[in-house]
Short mmCIF file of C-alpha atoms in Angstrom, two decimals:
data_model
loop_
_atom_site.label_atom_id
_atom_site.label_comp_id
_atom_site.label_asym_id
_atom_site.label_seq_id
_atom_site.Cartn_x
_atom_site.Cartn_y
_atom_site.Cartn_z
CA MET A 23 3.11 -72.78 -34.92
CA SER A 24 4.69 -71.13 -31.84
CA ILE A 25 8.42 -71.11 -31.38
CA TYR A 26 7.87 -73.07 -28.17
CA GLN A 27 6.72 -76.03 -30.18
CA THR A 28 9.63 -76.26 -32.51
CA LYS A 29 11.39 -79.63 -32.15
CA GLY A 30 14.93 -80.56 -32.18
CA ARG A 31 17.22 -83.42 -31.29
CA ILE A 32 19.82 -83.03 -28.30
CA PHE A 33 22.23 -85.30 -26.59
CA ASN A 34 23.02 -83.52 -23.44
CA ILE A 35 22.37 -80.37 -21.32
CA GLN A 36 25.38 -79.34 -19.21
CA ARG A 37 24.82 -76.91 -16.38
CA PHE A 38 27.41 -74.71 -14.66
CA SER A 39 29.84 -74.62 -17.55
CA ILE A 40 32.61 -71.65 -17.30
CA HIS A 41 34.25 -72.46 -20.56
CA ASP A 42 31.85 -71.63 -23.23
CA GLY A 43 31.14 -68.13 -23.14
CA PRO A 44 31.17 -65.45 -20.18
CA GLY A 45 29.98 -66.27 -16.72
CA ILE A 46 28.16 -69.40 -15.58
CA ARG A 47 26.29 -71.01 -18.41
CA THR A 48 24.13 -73.97 -19.43
CA ILE A 49 25.09 -75.71 -22.60
CA VAL A 50 22.62 -77.42 -24.88
CA PHE A 51 24.32 -79.97 -27.14
CA PHE A 52 22.76 -80.54 -30.55
CA LYS A 53 22.70 -83.89 -32.43
CA GLY A 54 24.22 -83.66 -36.15
CA CYS A 55 27.19 -82.26 -37.81
CA TYR A 56 28.35 -81.42 -41.32
CA MET A 57 32.08 -82.31 -40.48
CA ARG A 58 33.99 -85.23 -39.16
CA CYS A 59 36.92 -83.69 -37.30
CA ALA A 60 39.52 -86.39 -36.55
CA TRP A 61 39.94 -85.16 -32.89
CA CYS A 62 36.19 -84.46 -32.14
CA CYS A 63 35.63 -85.20 -28.51
CA ASN A 64 31.79 -85.62 -29.01
CA PRO A 65 31.58 -88.30 -31.55
CA GLU A 66 28.14 -89.01 -30.55
CA SER A 67 27.19 -85.49 -31.82
CA GLN A 68 28.17 -86.16 -35.48
CA GLU A 69 25.39 -88.36 -36.30
CA TYR A 70 21.86 -86.94 -36.32
CA ASP A 71 20.26 -90.57 -35.72
CA ILE A 72 19.65 -91.57 -32.29
CA GLN A 73 22.61 -94.00 -31.21
CA THR A 74 23.61 -96.61 -28.50
CA LEU A 75 26.74 -95.83 -26.87
CA THR A 76 28.47 -98.43 -24.63
CA GLU A 77 30.00 -96.75 -21.50
CA ASN A 78 31.70 -98.79 -18.69
CA GLY A 79 30.14 -101.85 -19.89
CA LYS A 80 26.65 -100.44 -20.00
CA GLU A 81 24.64 -99.35 -23.03
CA LYS A 82 22.83 -95.88 -23.13
CA THR A 83 20.78 -94.17 -25.56
CA VAL A 84 22.42 -91.00 -27.03
CA GLY A 85 20.02 -88.49 -28.41
CA ARG A 86 16.28 -87.46 -27.61
CA ASP A 87 13.75 -85.33 -29.36
CA VAL A 88 12.61 -82.18 -27.40
CA THR A 89 10.60 -79.01 -27.93
CA VAL A 90 11.66 -75.52 -27.02
CA GLU A 91 9.06 -75.52 -24.37
CA GLU A 92 10.06 -78.90 -22.85
CA ILE A 93 13.69 -77.84 -22.03
CA LEU A 94 13.34 -74.08 -21.45
CA PRO A 95 12.44 -74.57 -17.57
CA GLU A 96 15.62 -76.37 -17.16
CA LEU A 97 17.48 -73.51 -19.01
CA LEU A 98 15.84 -70.93 -16.80
CA SER A 99 16.31 -72.68 -13.46
CA ASP A 100 19.75 -71.32 -13.09
CA GLU A 101 18.91 -67.56 -13.99
CA PRO A 102 20.03 -66.32 -10.60
CA TYR A 103 23.56 -67.73 -11.52
CA TYR A 104 23.54 -66.27 -14.94
CA ARG A 105 22.58 -62.82 -13.56
CA ARG A 106 25.20 -62.75 -10.93
CA SER A 107 28.06 -63.95 -13.10
CA GLY A 108 27.14 -62.45 -16.40
CA GLY A 109 26.41 -65.93 -17.86
CA GLY A 110 23.49 -67.38 -19.88
CA ILE A 111 22.84 -70.12 -22.55
CA THR A 112 25.20 -71.61 -25.08
CA LEU A 113 24.15 -73.94 -27.97
CA SER A 114 26.81 -76.41 -28.93
CA GLY A 115 27.10 -79.77 -30.87
CA GLY A 116 27.69 -81.15 -33.31
CA GLU A 117 26.82 -78.26 -35.49
CA ILE A 118 23.73 -76.22 -34.30
CA LEU A 119 23.20 -75.10 -37.81
CA ALA A 120 22.36 -78.50 -38.89
CA GLN A 121 19.06 -77.76 -37.11
CA PRO A 122 18.58 -74.24 -38.04
CA GLU A 123 14.82 -73.87 -37.13
CA PHE A 124 15.33 -75.39 -33.50
CA ALA A 125 18.56 -73.15 -33.00
CA ARG A 126 16.76 -70.03 -34.13
CA ASP A 127 13.58 -70.52 -31.95
CA LEU A 128 15.44 -71.85 -28.87
CA LEU A 129 17.66 -68.82 -29.20
CA HIS A 130 14.57 -66.69 -29.60
CA ALA A 131 12.82 -68.15 -26.60
CA CYS A 132 15.97 -67.53 -24.36
CA LYS A 133 16.05 -63.78 -25.51
CA ASP A 134 12.20 -63.42 -24.79
CA ASN A 135 13.08 -64.66 -21.33
CA GLY A 136 16.02 -62.16 -20.68
CA LEU A 137 18.93 -64.72 -21.15
CA HIS A 138 22.31 -63.81 -22.57
CA THR A 139 22.63 -66.13 -25.71
CA ALA A 140 25.84 -67.66 -27.35
CA VAL A 141 26.56 -70.45 -29.92
CA GLU A 142 29.65 -72.62 -30.71
CA SER A 143 29.61 -73.16 -34.46
CA THR A 144 31.88 -73.23 -37.47
CA ALA A 145 29.29 -71.60 -39.56
CA ASN A 146 29.76 -74.34 -42.24
CA ALA A 147 26.24 -73.86 -43.37
CA PRO A 148 24.06 -71.97 -45.93
CA TRP A 149 24.23 -68.13 -45.00
CA GLU A 150 20.39 -67.85 -44.60
CA ASN A 151 20.88 -70.46 -41.73
CA VAL A 152 23.42 -68.21 -39.98
CA ALA A 153 21.49 -65.07 -40.65
CA ALA A 154 18.36 -66.31 -39.04
CA ILE A 155 19.95 -66.71 -35.59
CA LEU A 156 21.79 -63.57 -35.50
CA PRO A 157 18.74 -61.43 -34.36
CA TYR A 158 18.46 -63.50 -31.10
CA LEU A 159 22.27 -63.89 -30.60
CA ASP A 160 24.57 -61.98 -28.22
CA LEU A 161 27.82 -64.04 -28.83
CA TYR A 162 29.15 -66.17 -31.63
CA LEU A 163 32.13 -68.31 -30.71
CA MET A 164 33.40 -69.56 -34.20
CA ASP A 165 35.87 -72.30 -34.75
CA ILE A 166 38.36 -71.50 -37.54
CA LYS A 167 40.66 -74.54 -37.65
CA HIS A 168 42.86 -73.90 -40.69
CA MET A 169 43.38 -71.36 -43.55
CA ASN A 170 44.47 -74.09 -46.08
CA SER A 171 41.21 -75.63 -47.47
CA ALA A 172 43.01 -78.89 -48.62
CA LYS A 173 44.40 -79.65 -45.15
CA HIS A 174 41.03 -78.54 -43.58
CA LYS A 175 39.30 -81.11 -45.51
CA GLU A 176 41.89 -83.90 -44.88
CA TYR A 177 41.10 -83.66 -41.20
CA THR A 178 37.56 -82.51 -41.11
CA ARG A 179 36.10 -83.76 -44.37
CA ALA A 180 35.03 -80.40 -45.56
CA GLY A 181 36.74 -77.45 -47.03
CA ASN A 182 36.91 -74.11 -45.45
CA GLU A 183 35.65 -71.58 -48.17
CA LEU A 184 32.05 -71.34 -46.72
CA ILE A 185 33.40 -71.01 -43.18
CA LEU A 186 35.69 -68.08 -43.95
CA GLU A 187 33.02 -66.46 -46.29
CA ASN A 188 30.63 -66.52 -43.24
CA ALA A 189 32.96 -65.49 -40.77
CA GLN A 190 33.33 -62.11 -42.72
CA LYS A 191 29.49 -61.75 -42.99
CA ILE A 192 28.95 -62.50 -39.27
CA ALA A 193 31.66 -60.00 -38.47
CA ARG A 194 29.95 -57.30 -40.61
CA SER A 195 26.70 -57.92 -39.01
CA GLY A 196 27.94 -56.36 -35.80
CA THR A 197 27.15 -59.51 -33.82
CA GLU A 198 30.03 -60.12 -31.21
CA LEU A 199 32.34 -62.64 -32.58
CA ILE A 200 35.28 -64.61 -31.04
CA ILE A 201 37.58 -66.80 -33.07
CA ARG A 202 38.60 -70.07 -31.48
CA THR A 203 41.09 -72.60 -32.79
CA PRO A 204 41.54 -76.05 -31.65
CA VAL A 205 45.30 -76.53 -31.64
CA VAL A 206 45.95 -80.11 -32.88
CA PRO A 207 49.52 -81.51 -33.44
CA THR A 208 50.21 -82.53 -37.03
CA PHE A 209 47.13 -80.49 -38.18
CA ASN A 210 47.81 -76.99 -37.25
CA ASP A 211 50.22 -76.53 -34.36
CA THR A 212 53.06 -74.56 -36.26
CA ALA A 213 53.75 -70.98 -35.97
CA GLU A 214 53.01 -70.36 -39.69
CA GLU A 215 49.57 -72.08 -39.36
CA ILE A 216 48.59 -70.23 -36.12
CA ARG A 217 49.70 -66.95 -37.39
CA ALA A 218 47.76 -67.08 -40.48
CA ILE A 219 44.48 -67.96 -38.54
CA SER A 220 45.19 -65.11 -36.21
CA ARG A 221 45.83 -62.63 -39.07
CA PHE A 222 42.66 -63.52 -40.59
CA ALA A 223 40.57 -63.20 -37.28
CA ALA A 224 42.29 -59.66 -37.01
CA SER A 225 41.17 -58.67 -40.27
CA LEU A 226 37.39 -59.25 -39.38
CA PRO A 227 35.55 -56.10 -38.44
CA GLY A 228 35.09 -55.81 -34.75
CA VAL A 229 36.82 -59.06 -33.77
CA LYS A 230 39.18 -58.45 -30.70
CA GLU A 231 39.80 -62.02 -29.28
CA HIS A 232 41.44 -65.21 -30.48
CA HIS A 233 41.25 -68.33 -28.34
CA LEU A 234 43.46 -71.30 -28.71
CA LEU A 235 42.14 -74.57 -27.46
CA PRO A 236 44.64 -77.33 -26.72
CA TYR A 237 43.79 -80.65 -28.29
CA HIS A 238 42.90 -83.47 -25.70
CA ARG A 239 41.77 -87.02 -25.90
CA LEU A 240 39.02 -86.90 -23.28
CA GLY A 241 36.60 -88.31 -25.72
CA GLN A 242 38.61 -91.12 -26.94
CA ASP A 243 36.76 -93.85 -25.24
CA LYS A 244 33.58 -92.81 -26.78
CA TYR A 245 34.81 -93.98 -30.17
CA ALA A 246 35.26 -97.55 -28.84
CA GLY A 247 31.51 -97.27 -27.30
CA LEU A 248 30.44 -96.43 -30.79
CA ASN A 249 32.44 -98.99 -32.52
CA ARG A 250 34.62 -96.66 -34.14
CA LYS A 251 38.26 -95.99 -34.46
CA TYR A 252 40.07 -92.96 -33.07
CA ALA A 253 42.09 -91.54 -35.77
CA LEU A 254 44.48 -89.64 -33.56
CA LYS A 255 45.22 -92.32 -30.97
CA ASP A 256 48.94 -91.78 -31.44
CA ILE A 257 48.90 -87.99 -31.20
CA GLU A 258 50.00 -86.42 -27.87
CA PRO A 259 48.39 -83.19 -26.62
CA PRO A 260 50.48 -80.19 -27.05
CA THR A 261 52.66 -79.31 -24.10
CA ARG A 262 52.20 -76.09 -21.95
CA GLU A 263 55.41 -74.75 -23.28
CA ARG A 264 54.17 -75.22 -26.96
CA MET A 265 50.90 -73.49 -26.31
CA GLU A 266 52.63 -70.51 -24.78
CA TYR A 267 54.79 -70.27 -27.78
CA LEU A 268 51.74 -70.37 -30.20
CA LEU A 269 49.96 -67.88 -27.82
CA SER A 270 52.81 -65.57 -28.46
CA VAL A 271 52.79 -66.09 -32.32
CA ALA A 272 48.89 -65.37 -32.18
CA GLU A 273 49.41 -62.27 -30.13
CA GLU A 274 51.49 -60.78 -33.03
CA SER A 275 47.97 -60.06 -34.75
CA GLY A 276 47.31 -57.45 -32.14
CA LEU A 277 44.27 -59.25 -30.77
CA LYS A 278 43.55 -60.36 -27.17
CA CYS A 279 44.62 -63.98 -27.26
CA GLN A 280 44.33 -66.68 -24.57
CA ILE A 281 44.67 -70.34 -24.12
CA GLY A 282 41.54 -72.19 -23.41
CA GLY A 283 37.93 -70.76 -23.88
#
């Protein structure tokens, strides 16, 4: 079967993004995830099933099945902007590796058409699923949320052993790898926790950057629209001063660090 006939399930395509890789980018959001992060701003991404979300009193269907061939024209339509800005395509989710064949073949098609490719992923998946996308990938934006597996599991419902193991393998593969950390109060917003993540990132061959992403509550209303409770409703986003302090802590590792992606 041609790579262009591979099917996948997505819930959004967002054009003109400037926060998910270099330049102007188009983001393809995959349905399905292996984890349940308490702060997730896209709860509609977590379930692979097609869902109904109530938004502003109106119901809408979340999720649709597409082939690579069907969505590629939309991704290619902004190619002049990618070229001028150094941008391209980013696959996000959910967890893109929960649909490994679709992720691989969509990246393959994008590379065949001369586009810069990136993914946002925790790499919490079998190594063969990760390895399959690397030949078609220019940049891996990888979340490392915590170094303590028990606390990681408490807030995400998954341990971190496979994530850390795959981070080392991705780094050794030579693929450009940037480590990103969502900074979430009560979860990982202490100097000790951020320092541990940044030191681990600095230990990875070829890794030069660590991005700190401040927690926000922009997706909170979606939980109500899905008849779910938002676990962190009483947690305030970190202040700018707090983020600047944690940035200075991360910079002790010698990496290029920044707030935001």
